[in-house]
mmCIF file of C-alpha atoms in Angstrom:
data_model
loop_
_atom_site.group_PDB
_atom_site.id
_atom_site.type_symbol
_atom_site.label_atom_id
_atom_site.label_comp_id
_atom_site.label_asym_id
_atom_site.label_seq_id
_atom_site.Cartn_x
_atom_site.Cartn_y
_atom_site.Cartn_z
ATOM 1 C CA UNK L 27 114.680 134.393 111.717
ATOM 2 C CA UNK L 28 116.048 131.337 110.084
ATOM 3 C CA UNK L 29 114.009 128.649 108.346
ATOM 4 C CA UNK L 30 114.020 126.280 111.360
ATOM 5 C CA UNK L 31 112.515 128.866 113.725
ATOM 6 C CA UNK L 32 109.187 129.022 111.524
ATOM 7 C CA UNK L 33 106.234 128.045 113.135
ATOM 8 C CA UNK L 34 104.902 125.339 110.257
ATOM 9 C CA UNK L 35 108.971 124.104 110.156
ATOM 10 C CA UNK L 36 108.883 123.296 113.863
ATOM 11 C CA UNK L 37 105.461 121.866 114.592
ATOM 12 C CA UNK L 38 104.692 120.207 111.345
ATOM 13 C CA UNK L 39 107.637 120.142 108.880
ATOM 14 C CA UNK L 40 110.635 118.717 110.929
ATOM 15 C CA UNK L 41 108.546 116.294 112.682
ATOM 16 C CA UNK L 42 107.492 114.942 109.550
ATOM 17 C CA UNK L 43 110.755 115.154 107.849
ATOM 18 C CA UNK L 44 112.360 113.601 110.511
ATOM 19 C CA UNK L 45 110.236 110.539 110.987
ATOM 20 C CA UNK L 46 109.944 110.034 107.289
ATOM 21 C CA UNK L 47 113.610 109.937 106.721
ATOM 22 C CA UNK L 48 114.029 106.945 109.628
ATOM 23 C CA UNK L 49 111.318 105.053 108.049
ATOM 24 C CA UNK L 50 112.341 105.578 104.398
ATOM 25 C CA UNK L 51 115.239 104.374 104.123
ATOM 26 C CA UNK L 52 116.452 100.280 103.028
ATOM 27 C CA UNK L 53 113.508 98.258 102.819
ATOM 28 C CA UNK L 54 111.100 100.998 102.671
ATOM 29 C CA UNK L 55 112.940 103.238 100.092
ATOM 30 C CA UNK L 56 114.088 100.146 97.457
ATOM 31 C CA UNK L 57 110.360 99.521 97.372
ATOM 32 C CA UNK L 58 111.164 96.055 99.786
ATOM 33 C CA UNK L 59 109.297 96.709 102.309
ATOM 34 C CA UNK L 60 105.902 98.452 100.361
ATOM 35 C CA UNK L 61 106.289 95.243 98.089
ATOM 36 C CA UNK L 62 106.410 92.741 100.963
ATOM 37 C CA UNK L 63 103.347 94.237 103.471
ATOM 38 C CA UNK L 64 101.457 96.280 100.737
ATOM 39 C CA UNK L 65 101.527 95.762 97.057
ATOM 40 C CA UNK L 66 101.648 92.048 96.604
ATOM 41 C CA UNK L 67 98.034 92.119 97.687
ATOM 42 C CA UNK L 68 97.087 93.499 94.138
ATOM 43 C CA UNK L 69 96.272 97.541 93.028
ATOM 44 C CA UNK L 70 92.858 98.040 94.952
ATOM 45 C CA UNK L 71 93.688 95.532 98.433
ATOM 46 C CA UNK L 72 96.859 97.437 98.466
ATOM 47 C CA UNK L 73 95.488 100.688 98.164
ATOM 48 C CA UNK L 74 93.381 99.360 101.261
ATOM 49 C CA UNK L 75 96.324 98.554 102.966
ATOM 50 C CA UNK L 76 98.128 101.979 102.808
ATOM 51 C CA UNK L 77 95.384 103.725 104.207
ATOM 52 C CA UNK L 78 95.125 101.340 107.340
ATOM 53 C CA UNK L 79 98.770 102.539 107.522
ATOM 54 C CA UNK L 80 98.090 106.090 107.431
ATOM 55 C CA UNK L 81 95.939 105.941 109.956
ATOM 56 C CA UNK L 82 97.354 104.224 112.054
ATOM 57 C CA UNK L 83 100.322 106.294 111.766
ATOM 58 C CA UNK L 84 98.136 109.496 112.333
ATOM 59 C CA UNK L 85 96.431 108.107 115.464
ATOM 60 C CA UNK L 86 99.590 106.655 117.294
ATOM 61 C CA UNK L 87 101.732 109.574 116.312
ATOM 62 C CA UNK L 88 99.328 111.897 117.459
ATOM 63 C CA UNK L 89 98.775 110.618 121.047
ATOM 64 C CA UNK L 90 102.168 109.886 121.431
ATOM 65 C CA UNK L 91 103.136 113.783 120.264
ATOM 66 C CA UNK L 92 100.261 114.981 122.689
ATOM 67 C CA UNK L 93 101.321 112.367 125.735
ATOM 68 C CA UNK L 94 104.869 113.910 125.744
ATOM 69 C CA UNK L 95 104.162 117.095 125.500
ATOM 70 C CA UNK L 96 101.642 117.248 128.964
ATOM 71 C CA UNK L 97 104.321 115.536 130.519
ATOM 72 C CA UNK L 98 107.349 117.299 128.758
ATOM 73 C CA UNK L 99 109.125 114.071 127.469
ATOM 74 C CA UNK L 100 111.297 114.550 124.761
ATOM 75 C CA UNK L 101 113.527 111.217 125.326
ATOM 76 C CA UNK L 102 111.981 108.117 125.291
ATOM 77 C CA UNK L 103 113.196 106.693 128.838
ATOM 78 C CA UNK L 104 111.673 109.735 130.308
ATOM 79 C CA UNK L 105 108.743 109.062 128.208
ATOM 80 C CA UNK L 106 108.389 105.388 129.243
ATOM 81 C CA UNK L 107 109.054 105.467 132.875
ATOM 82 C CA UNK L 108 106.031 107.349 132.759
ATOM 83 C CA UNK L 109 104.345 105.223 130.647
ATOM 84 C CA UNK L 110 104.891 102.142 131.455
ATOM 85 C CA UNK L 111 106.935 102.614 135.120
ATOM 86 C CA UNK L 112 109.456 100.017 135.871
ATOM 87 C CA UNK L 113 108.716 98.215 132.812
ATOM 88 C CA UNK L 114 109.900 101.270 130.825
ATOM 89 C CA UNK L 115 113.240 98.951 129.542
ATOM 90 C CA UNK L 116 111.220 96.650 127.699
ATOM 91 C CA UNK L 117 110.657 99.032 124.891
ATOM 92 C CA UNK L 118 114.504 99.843 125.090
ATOM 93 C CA UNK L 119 115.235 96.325 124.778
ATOM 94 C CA UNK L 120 112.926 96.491 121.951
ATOM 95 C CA UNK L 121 114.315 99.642 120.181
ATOM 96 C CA UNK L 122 117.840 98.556 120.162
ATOM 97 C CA UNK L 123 117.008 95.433 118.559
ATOM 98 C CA UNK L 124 115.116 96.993 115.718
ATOM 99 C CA UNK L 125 117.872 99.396 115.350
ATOM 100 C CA UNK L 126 120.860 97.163 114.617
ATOM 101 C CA UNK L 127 118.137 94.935 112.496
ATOM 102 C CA UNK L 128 117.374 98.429 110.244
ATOM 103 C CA UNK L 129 121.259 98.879 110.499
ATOM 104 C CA UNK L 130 121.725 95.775 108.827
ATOM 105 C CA UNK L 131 118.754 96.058 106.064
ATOM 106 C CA UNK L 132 120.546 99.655 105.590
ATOM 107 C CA UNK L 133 124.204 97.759 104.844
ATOM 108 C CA UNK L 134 121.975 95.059 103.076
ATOM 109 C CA UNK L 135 120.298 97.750 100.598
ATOM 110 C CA UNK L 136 123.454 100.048 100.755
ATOM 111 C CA UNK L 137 125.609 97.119 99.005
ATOM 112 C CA UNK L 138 123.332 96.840 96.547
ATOM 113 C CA UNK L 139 122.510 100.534 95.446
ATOM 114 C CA UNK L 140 125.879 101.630 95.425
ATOM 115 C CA UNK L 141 127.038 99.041 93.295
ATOM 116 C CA UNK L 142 124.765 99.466 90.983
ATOM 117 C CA UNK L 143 124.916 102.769 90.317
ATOM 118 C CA UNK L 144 128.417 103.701 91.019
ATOM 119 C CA UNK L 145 129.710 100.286 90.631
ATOM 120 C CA UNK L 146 130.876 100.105 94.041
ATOM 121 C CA UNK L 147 131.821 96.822 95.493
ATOM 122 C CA UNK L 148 129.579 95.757 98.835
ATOM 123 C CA UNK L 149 132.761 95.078 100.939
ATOM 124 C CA UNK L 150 133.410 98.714 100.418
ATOM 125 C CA UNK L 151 130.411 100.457 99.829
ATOM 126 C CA UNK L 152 128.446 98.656 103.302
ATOM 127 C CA UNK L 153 131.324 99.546 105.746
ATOM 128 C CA UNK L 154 131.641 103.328 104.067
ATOM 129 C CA UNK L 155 127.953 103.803 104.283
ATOM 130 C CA UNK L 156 128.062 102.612 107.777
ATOM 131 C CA UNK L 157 131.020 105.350 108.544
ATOM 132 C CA UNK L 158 128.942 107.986 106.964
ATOM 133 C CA UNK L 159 126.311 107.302 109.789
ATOM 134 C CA UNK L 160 128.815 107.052 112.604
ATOM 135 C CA UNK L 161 130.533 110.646 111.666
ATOM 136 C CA UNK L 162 126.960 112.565 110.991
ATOM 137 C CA UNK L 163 125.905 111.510 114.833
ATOM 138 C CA UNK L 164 128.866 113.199 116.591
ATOM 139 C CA UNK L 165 127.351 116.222 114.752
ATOM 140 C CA UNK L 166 124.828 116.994 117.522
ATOM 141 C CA UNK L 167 121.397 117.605 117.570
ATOM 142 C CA UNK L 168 120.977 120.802 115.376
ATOM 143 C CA UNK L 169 123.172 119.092 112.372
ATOM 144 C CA UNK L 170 120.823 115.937 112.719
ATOM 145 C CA UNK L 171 118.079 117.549 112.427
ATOM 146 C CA UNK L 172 118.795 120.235 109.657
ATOM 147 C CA UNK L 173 119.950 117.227 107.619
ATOM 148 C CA UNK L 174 117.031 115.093 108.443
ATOM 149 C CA UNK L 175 114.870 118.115 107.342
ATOM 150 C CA UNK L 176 116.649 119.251 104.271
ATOM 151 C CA UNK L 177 116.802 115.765 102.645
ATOM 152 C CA UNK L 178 113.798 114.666 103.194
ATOM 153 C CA UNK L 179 112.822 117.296 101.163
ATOM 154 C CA UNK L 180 114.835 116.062 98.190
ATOM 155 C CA UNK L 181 114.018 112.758 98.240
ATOM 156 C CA UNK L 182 110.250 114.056 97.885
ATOM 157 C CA UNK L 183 111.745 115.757 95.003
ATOM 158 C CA UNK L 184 113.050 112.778 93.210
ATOM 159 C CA UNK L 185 110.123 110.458 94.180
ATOM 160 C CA UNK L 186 107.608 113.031 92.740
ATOM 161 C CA UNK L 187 109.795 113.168 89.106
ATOM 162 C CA UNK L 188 110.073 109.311 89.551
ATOM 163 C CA UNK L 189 105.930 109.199 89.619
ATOM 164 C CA UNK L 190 105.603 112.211 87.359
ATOM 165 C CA UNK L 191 107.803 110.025 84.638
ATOM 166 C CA UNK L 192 106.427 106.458 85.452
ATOM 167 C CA UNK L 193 102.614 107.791 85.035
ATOM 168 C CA UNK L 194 103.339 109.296 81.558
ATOM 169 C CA UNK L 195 105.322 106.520 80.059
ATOM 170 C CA UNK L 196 103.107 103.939 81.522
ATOM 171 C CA UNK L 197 100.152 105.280 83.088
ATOM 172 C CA UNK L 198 97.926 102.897 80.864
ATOM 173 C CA UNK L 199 99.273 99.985 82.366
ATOM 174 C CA UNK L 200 98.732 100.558 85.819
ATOM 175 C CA UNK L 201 95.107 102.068 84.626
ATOM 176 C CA UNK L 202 94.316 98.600 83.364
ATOM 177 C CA UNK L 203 95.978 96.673 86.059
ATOM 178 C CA UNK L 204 93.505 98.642 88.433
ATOM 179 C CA UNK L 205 90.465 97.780 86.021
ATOM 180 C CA UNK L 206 91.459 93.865 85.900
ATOM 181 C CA UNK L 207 91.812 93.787 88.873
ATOM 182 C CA UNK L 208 89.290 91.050 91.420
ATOM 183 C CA UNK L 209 89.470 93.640 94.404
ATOM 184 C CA UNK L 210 89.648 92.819 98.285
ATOM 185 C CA UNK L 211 89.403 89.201 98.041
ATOM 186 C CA UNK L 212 90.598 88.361 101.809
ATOM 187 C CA UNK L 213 91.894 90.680 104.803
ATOM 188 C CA UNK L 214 95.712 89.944 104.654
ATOM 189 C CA UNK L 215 96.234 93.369 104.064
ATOM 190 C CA UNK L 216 94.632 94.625 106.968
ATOM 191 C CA UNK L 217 97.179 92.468 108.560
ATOM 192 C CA UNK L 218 100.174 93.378 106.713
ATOM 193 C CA UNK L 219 99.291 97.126 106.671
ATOM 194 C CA UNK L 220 99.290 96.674 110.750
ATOM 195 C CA UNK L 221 102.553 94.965 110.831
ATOM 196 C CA UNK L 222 103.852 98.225 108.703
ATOM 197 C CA UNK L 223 102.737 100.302 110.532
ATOM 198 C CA UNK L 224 103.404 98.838 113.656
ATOM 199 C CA UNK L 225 107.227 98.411 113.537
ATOM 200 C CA UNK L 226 107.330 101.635 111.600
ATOM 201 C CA UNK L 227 105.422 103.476 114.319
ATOM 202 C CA UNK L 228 107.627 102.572 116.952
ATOM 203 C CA UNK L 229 110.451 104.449 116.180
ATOM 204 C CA UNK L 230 107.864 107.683 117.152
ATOM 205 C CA UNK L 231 109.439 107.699 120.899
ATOM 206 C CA UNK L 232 113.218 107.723 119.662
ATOM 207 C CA UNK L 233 112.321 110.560 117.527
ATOM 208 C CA UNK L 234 110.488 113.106 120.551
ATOM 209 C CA UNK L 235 113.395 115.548 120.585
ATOM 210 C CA UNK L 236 111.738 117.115 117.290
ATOM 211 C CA UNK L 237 108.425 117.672 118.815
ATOM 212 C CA UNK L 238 109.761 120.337 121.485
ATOM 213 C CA UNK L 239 108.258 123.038 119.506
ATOM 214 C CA UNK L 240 105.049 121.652 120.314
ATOM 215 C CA UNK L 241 102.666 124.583 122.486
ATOM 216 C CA UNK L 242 99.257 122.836 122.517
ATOM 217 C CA UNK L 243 97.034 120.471 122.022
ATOM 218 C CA UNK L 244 95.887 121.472 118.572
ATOM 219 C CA UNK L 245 99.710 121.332 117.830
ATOM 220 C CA UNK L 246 100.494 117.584 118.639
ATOM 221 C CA UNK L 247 97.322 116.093 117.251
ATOM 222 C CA UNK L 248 97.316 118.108 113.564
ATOM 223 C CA UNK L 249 101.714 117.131 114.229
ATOM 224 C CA UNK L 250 100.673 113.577 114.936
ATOM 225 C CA UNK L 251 98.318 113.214 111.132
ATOM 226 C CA UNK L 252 100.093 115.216 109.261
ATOM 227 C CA UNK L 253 103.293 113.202 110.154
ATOM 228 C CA UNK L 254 101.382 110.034 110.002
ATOM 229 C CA UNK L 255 100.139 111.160 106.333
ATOM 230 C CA UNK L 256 103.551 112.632 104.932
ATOM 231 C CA UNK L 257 105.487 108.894 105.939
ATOM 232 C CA UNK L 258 102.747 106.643 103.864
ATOM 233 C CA UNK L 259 102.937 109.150 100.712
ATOM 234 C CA UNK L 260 106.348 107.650 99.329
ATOM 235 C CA UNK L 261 104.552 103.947 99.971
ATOM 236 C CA UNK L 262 101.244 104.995 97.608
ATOM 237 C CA UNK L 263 103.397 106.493 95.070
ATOM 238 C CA UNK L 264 105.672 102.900 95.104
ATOM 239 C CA UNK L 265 102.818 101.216 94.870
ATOM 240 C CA UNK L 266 101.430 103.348 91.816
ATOM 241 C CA UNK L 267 104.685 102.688 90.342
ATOM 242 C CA UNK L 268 104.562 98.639 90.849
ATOM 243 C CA UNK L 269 101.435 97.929 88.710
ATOM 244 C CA UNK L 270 103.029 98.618 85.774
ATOM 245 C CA UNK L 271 104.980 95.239 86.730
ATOM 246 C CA UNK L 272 102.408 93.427 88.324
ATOM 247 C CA UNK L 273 102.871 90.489 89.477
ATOM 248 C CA UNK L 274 106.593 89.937 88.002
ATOM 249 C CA UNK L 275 107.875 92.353 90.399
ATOM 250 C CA UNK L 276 106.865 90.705 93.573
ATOM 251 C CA UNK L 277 110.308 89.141 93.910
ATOM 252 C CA UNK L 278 112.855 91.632 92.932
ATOM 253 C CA UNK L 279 114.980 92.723 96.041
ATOM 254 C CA UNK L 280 114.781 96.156 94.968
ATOM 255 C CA UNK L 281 111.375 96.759 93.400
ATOM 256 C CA UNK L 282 111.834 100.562 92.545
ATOM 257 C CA UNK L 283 114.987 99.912 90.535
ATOM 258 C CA UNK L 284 113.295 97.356 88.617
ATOM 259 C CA UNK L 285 110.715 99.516 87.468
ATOM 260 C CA UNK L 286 113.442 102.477 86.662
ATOM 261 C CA UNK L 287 115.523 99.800 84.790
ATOM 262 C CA UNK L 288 112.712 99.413 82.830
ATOM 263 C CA UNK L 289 111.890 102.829 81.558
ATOM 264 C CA UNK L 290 115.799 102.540 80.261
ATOM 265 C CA UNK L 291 116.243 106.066 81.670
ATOM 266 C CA UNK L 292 119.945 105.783 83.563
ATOM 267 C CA UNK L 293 119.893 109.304 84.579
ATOM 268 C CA UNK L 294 117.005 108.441 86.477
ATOM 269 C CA UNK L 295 118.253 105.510 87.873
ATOM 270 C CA UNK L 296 121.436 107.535 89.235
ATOM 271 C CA UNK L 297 119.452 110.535 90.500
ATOM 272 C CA UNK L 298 117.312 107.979 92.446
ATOM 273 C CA UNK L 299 120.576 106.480 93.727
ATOM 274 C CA UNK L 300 122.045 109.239 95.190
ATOM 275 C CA UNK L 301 118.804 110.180 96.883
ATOM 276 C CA UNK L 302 118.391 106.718 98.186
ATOM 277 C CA UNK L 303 121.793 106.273 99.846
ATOM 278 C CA UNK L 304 121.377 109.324 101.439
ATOM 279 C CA UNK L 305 117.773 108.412 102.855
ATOM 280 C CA UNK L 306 119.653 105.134 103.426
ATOM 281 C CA UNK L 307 121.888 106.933 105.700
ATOM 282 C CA UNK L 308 118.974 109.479 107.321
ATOM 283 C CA UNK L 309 117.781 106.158 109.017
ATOM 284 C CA UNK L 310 120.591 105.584 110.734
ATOM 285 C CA UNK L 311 121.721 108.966 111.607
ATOM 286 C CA UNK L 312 117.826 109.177 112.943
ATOM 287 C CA UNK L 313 117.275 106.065 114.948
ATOM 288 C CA UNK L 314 121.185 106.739 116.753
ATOM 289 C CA UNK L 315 120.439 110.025 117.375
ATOM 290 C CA UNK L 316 117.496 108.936 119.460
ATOM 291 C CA UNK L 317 119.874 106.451 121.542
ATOM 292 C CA UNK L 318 121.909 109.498 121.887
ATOM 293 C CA UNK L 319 118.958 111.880 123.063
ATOM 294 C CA UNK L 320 118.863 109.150 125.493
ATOM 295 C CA UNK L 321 121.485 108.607 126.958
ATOM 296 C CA UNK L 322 121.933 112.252 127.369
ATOM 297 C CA UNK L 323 119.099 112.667 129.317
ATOM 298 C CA UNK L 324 120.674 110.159 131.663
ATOM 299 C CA UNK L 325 123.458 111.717 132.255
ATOM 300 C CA UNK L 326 122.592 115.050 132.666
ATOM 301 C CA UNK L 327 120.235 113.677 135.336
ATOM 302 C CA UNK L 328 123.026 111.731 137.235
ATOM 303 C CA UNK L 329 126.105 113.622 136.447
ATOM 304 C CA UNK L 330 125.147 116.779 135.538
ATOM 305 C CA UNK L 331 126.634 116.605 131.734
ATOM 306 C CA UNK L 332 126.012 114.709 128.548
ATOM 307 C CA UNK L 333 127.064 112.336 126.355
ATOM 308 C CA UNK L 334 130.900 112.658 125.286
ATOM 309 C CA UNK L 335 132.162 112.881 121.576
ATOM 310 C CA UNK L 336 134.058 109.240 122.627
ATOM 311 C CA UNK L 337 130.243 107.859 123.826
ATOM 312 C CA UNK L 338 128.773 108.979 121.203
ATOM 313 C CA UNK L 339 131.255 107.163 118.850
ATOM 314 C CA UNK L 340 131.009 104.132 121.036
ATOM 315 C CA UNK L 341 127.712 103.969 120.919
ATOM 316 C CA UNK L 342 127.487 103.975 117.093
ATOM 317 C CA UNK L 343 130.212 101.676 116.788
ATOM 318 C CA UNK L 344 128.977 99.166 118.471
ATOM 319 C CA UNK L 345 125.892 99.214 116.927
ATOM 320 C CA UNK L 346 127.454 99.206 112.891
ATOM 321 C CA UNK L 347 129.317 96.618 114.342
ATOM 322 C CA UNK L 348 126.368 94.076 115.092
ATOM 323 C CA UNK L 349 124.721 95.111 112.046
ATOM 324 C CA UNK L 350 127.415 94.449 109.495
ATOM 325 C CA UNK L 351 126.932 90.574 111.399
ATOM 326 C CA UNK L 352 123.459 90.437 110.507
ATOM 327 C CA UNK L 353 123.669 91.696 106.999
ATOM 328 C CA UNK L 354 125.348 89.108 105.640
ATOM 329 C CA UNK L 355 121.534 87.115 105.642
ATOM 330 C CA UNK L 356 120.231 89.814 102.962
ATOM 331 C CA UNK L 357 117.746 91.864 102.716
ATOM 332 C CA UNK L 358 115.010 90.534 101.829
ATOM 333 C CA UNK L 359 115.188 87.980 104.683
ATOM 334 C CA UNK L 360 115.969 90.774 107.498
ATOM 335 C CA UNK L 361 112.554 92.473 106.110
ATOM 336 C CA UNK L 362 110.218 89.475 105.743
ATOM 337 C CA UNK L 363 111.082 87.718 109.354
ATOM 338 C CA UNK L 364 112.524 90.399 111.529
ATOM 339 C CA UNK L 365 110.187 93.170 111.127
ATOM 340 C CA UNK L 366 107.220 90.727 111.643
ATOM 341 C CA UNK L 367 108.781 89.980 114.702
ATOM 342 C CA UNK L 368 109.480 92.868 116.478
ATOM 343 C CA UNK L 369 105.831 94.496 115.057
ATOM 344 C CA UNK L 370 104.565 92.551 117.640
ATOM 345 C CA UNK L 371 106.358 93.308 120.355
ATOM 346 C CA UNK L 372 105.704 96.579 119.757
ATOM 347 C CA UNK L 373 102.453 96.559 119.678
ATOM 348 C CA UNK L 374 102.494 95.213 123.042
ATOM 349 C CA UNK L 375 105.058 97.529 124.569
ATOM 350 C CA UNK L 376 104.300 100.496 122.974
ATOM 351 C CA UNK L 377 101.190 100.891 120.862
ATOM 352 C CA UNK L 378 98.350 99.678 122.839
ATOM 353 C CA UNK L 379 100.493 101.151 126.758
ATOM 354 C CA UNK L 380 100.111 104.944 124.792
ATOM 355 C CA UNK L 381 96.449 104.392 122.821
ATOM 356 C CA UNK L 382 95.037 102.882 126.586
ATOM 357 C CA UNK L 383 97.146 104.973 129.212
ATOM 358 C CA UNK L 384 98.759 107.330 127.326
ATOM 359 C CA UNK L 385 95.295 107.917 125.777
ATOM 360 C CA UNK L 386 93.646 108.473 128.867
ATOM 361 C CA UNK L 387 96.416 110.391 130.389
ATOM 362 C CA UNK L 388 96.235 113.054 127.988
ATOM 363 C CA UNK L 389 91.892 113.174 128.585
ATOM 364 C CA UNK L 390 92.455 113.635 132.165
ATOM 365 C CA UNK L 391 95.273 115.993 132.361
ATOM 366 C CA UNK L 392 94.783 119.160 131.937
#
């Protein structure tokens, strides 16, 4: 039997896995993206505002996990024609756009990571990254989703020697910075952790072609958490991390290298690198695959076959393409106005359609 045929692989692992690797990479793995929505609050109101994330996660995921199971959706047109009927190409309209935005915050953060630890230029190191992503989706499903899986499970790996390191060379500081600190002085981060969550969430529907392993109820809903819980874990352990900094850090454009710089450790800072471009990379490879998954479905319902190597290709192309325009306005400016953006229209096309209908759906159907 091989590992991915293992019950806790199938139904808890690779969903997981998979949806942690989309939403880890760029913003979230440099630390961009926990600095901008969680951490600036201070050490206890950000604390607050990763939990609102987790469960928010958990309860989205898991309804969403459970809602396309009863009605066997594993795509997510076939899982928003039934949700939302003829409207079901709003959230595709949606999806796209966050795609080619994350594409661009991925050639954003690539540029940068890759040039400072290899020294590779941007004009080479965006468009080679970029490649990378194109050639690992004309791998198929199984490829995509054994190196989803197995990478994920390094860049735990990394992150937990990263913490393990941080907390014993300066574990006083952030105990003080906790201790000094006022506490929840206003509800911004309620806000902010929703907004995280939010546009995070939504990839959840791209992603259904790892939940066919899914057999009942109890599956989807402990699926749904314990995905929810394993894609907030790197955020807490960032955020650990960024009180030792506190507030200096707030405007670095990669947070977790700052903090790496400073432990003068370069062996760290290359080992985190590596794992970061290819996290980098999983989020690309993860949110095409489910345009692919897709498209697929299409076709096999009007033709009778899938998606061609050459569509495949196209697809990705054209997508890198329209990213590598948008990158040029940086990174930290793709993650503080575009994901704010499209959070909400999520939350209207997707979020509250699946915790109303999709909610109810899943009551009533037995």
């Amino acid at each position: 039997m091989g590992v991915m045929d293992n019950r806790f692989v199938r139904v808890y692992l690779l969903p997981a896995a998979v949806f942690q690797s989309v939403i880890i990479g760029a913003g979230y793995g440099t630390g961009r993206e926990v600095m901008e929505y969680i951490s600036r609050h201070g050490p206890v109101a950000g604390l607050c505002a990763a939990l609102v994330i987790a469960l928010a996660f958990g309860a989205v995921l898991a309804t969403t996990f459970e809602f396309a199971r009863k009605i066997g959706a594993y795509d997510y047109r076939t899982f928003f024609k039934a949700l939302l009927g003829k409207y079901w190409f709003l959230f595709e309209l949606l999806f796209i756009t966050s795609m080619i935005v994350t594409l661009a915050v991925i050639g954003s953060a690539a540029g940068i990571v890759l040039n400072d630890s290899l020294g590779v230029r941007p004009s080479i190191g965006v468009p080679l990254t970029l490649a990378v992503v194109v050639l690992a989706n004309m791998s198929g499903r199984q490829f995509v989703n054994r190196f989803l899986t197995s990478w994920a499970m390094l860049f735990m790996s990394v992150l937990a020697a990263y913490l393990a390191i941080v907390m014993a060379t300066n574990g006083s500081a952030i105990l003080k910075a906790f201790a000094s600190d006022s506490g929840v002085q206003n509800f911004e981060w309620l806000k902010t952790g929703l907004q995280f969550a939010m546009f995070n969430v939504a990839v959840a529907p791209a992603l259904l072609y790892t939940v066919r392993g899914h057999k009942s109820s109890r599956d989807a809903i402990a699926s749904g958490f314990f995905t929810g819980l394993f894609g907030v874990l790197p955020a807490i352990a960032f955020h650990l991390t960024f009180m030792t900094a506190f507030p200096d850090i707030i405007d670095k454009a990669l947070p977790v290298y700052a903090v790496i710089e400073g432990l003068g450790m370069p062996f760290l800072l290359g080992a985190y690198g590596i794992a970061l471009c290819g996290t980098i990379i999983q989020t690309g490879v993860g949110m095409l695959q489910g345009v692919n998954e897709r498209l697929d479905s299409w076709l096999v319902e009007k033709n009778g076959s899938g998606l061609s190597l050459i569509a495949r290709t196209g697809v990705a192309g054209f997508a890198v393409v329209a990213s590598l325009l948008l990158a040029q306005l940086g990174i930290v400016a793709l993650v503080a106005k575009g994901y704010s953006l499209l959070s909400l229209g999520f939350m209207l096309v997707f979020v509250l359609p699946v915790m109303t209908v999709g909610l109810w759906r899943c009551i009533r159907v037995r």
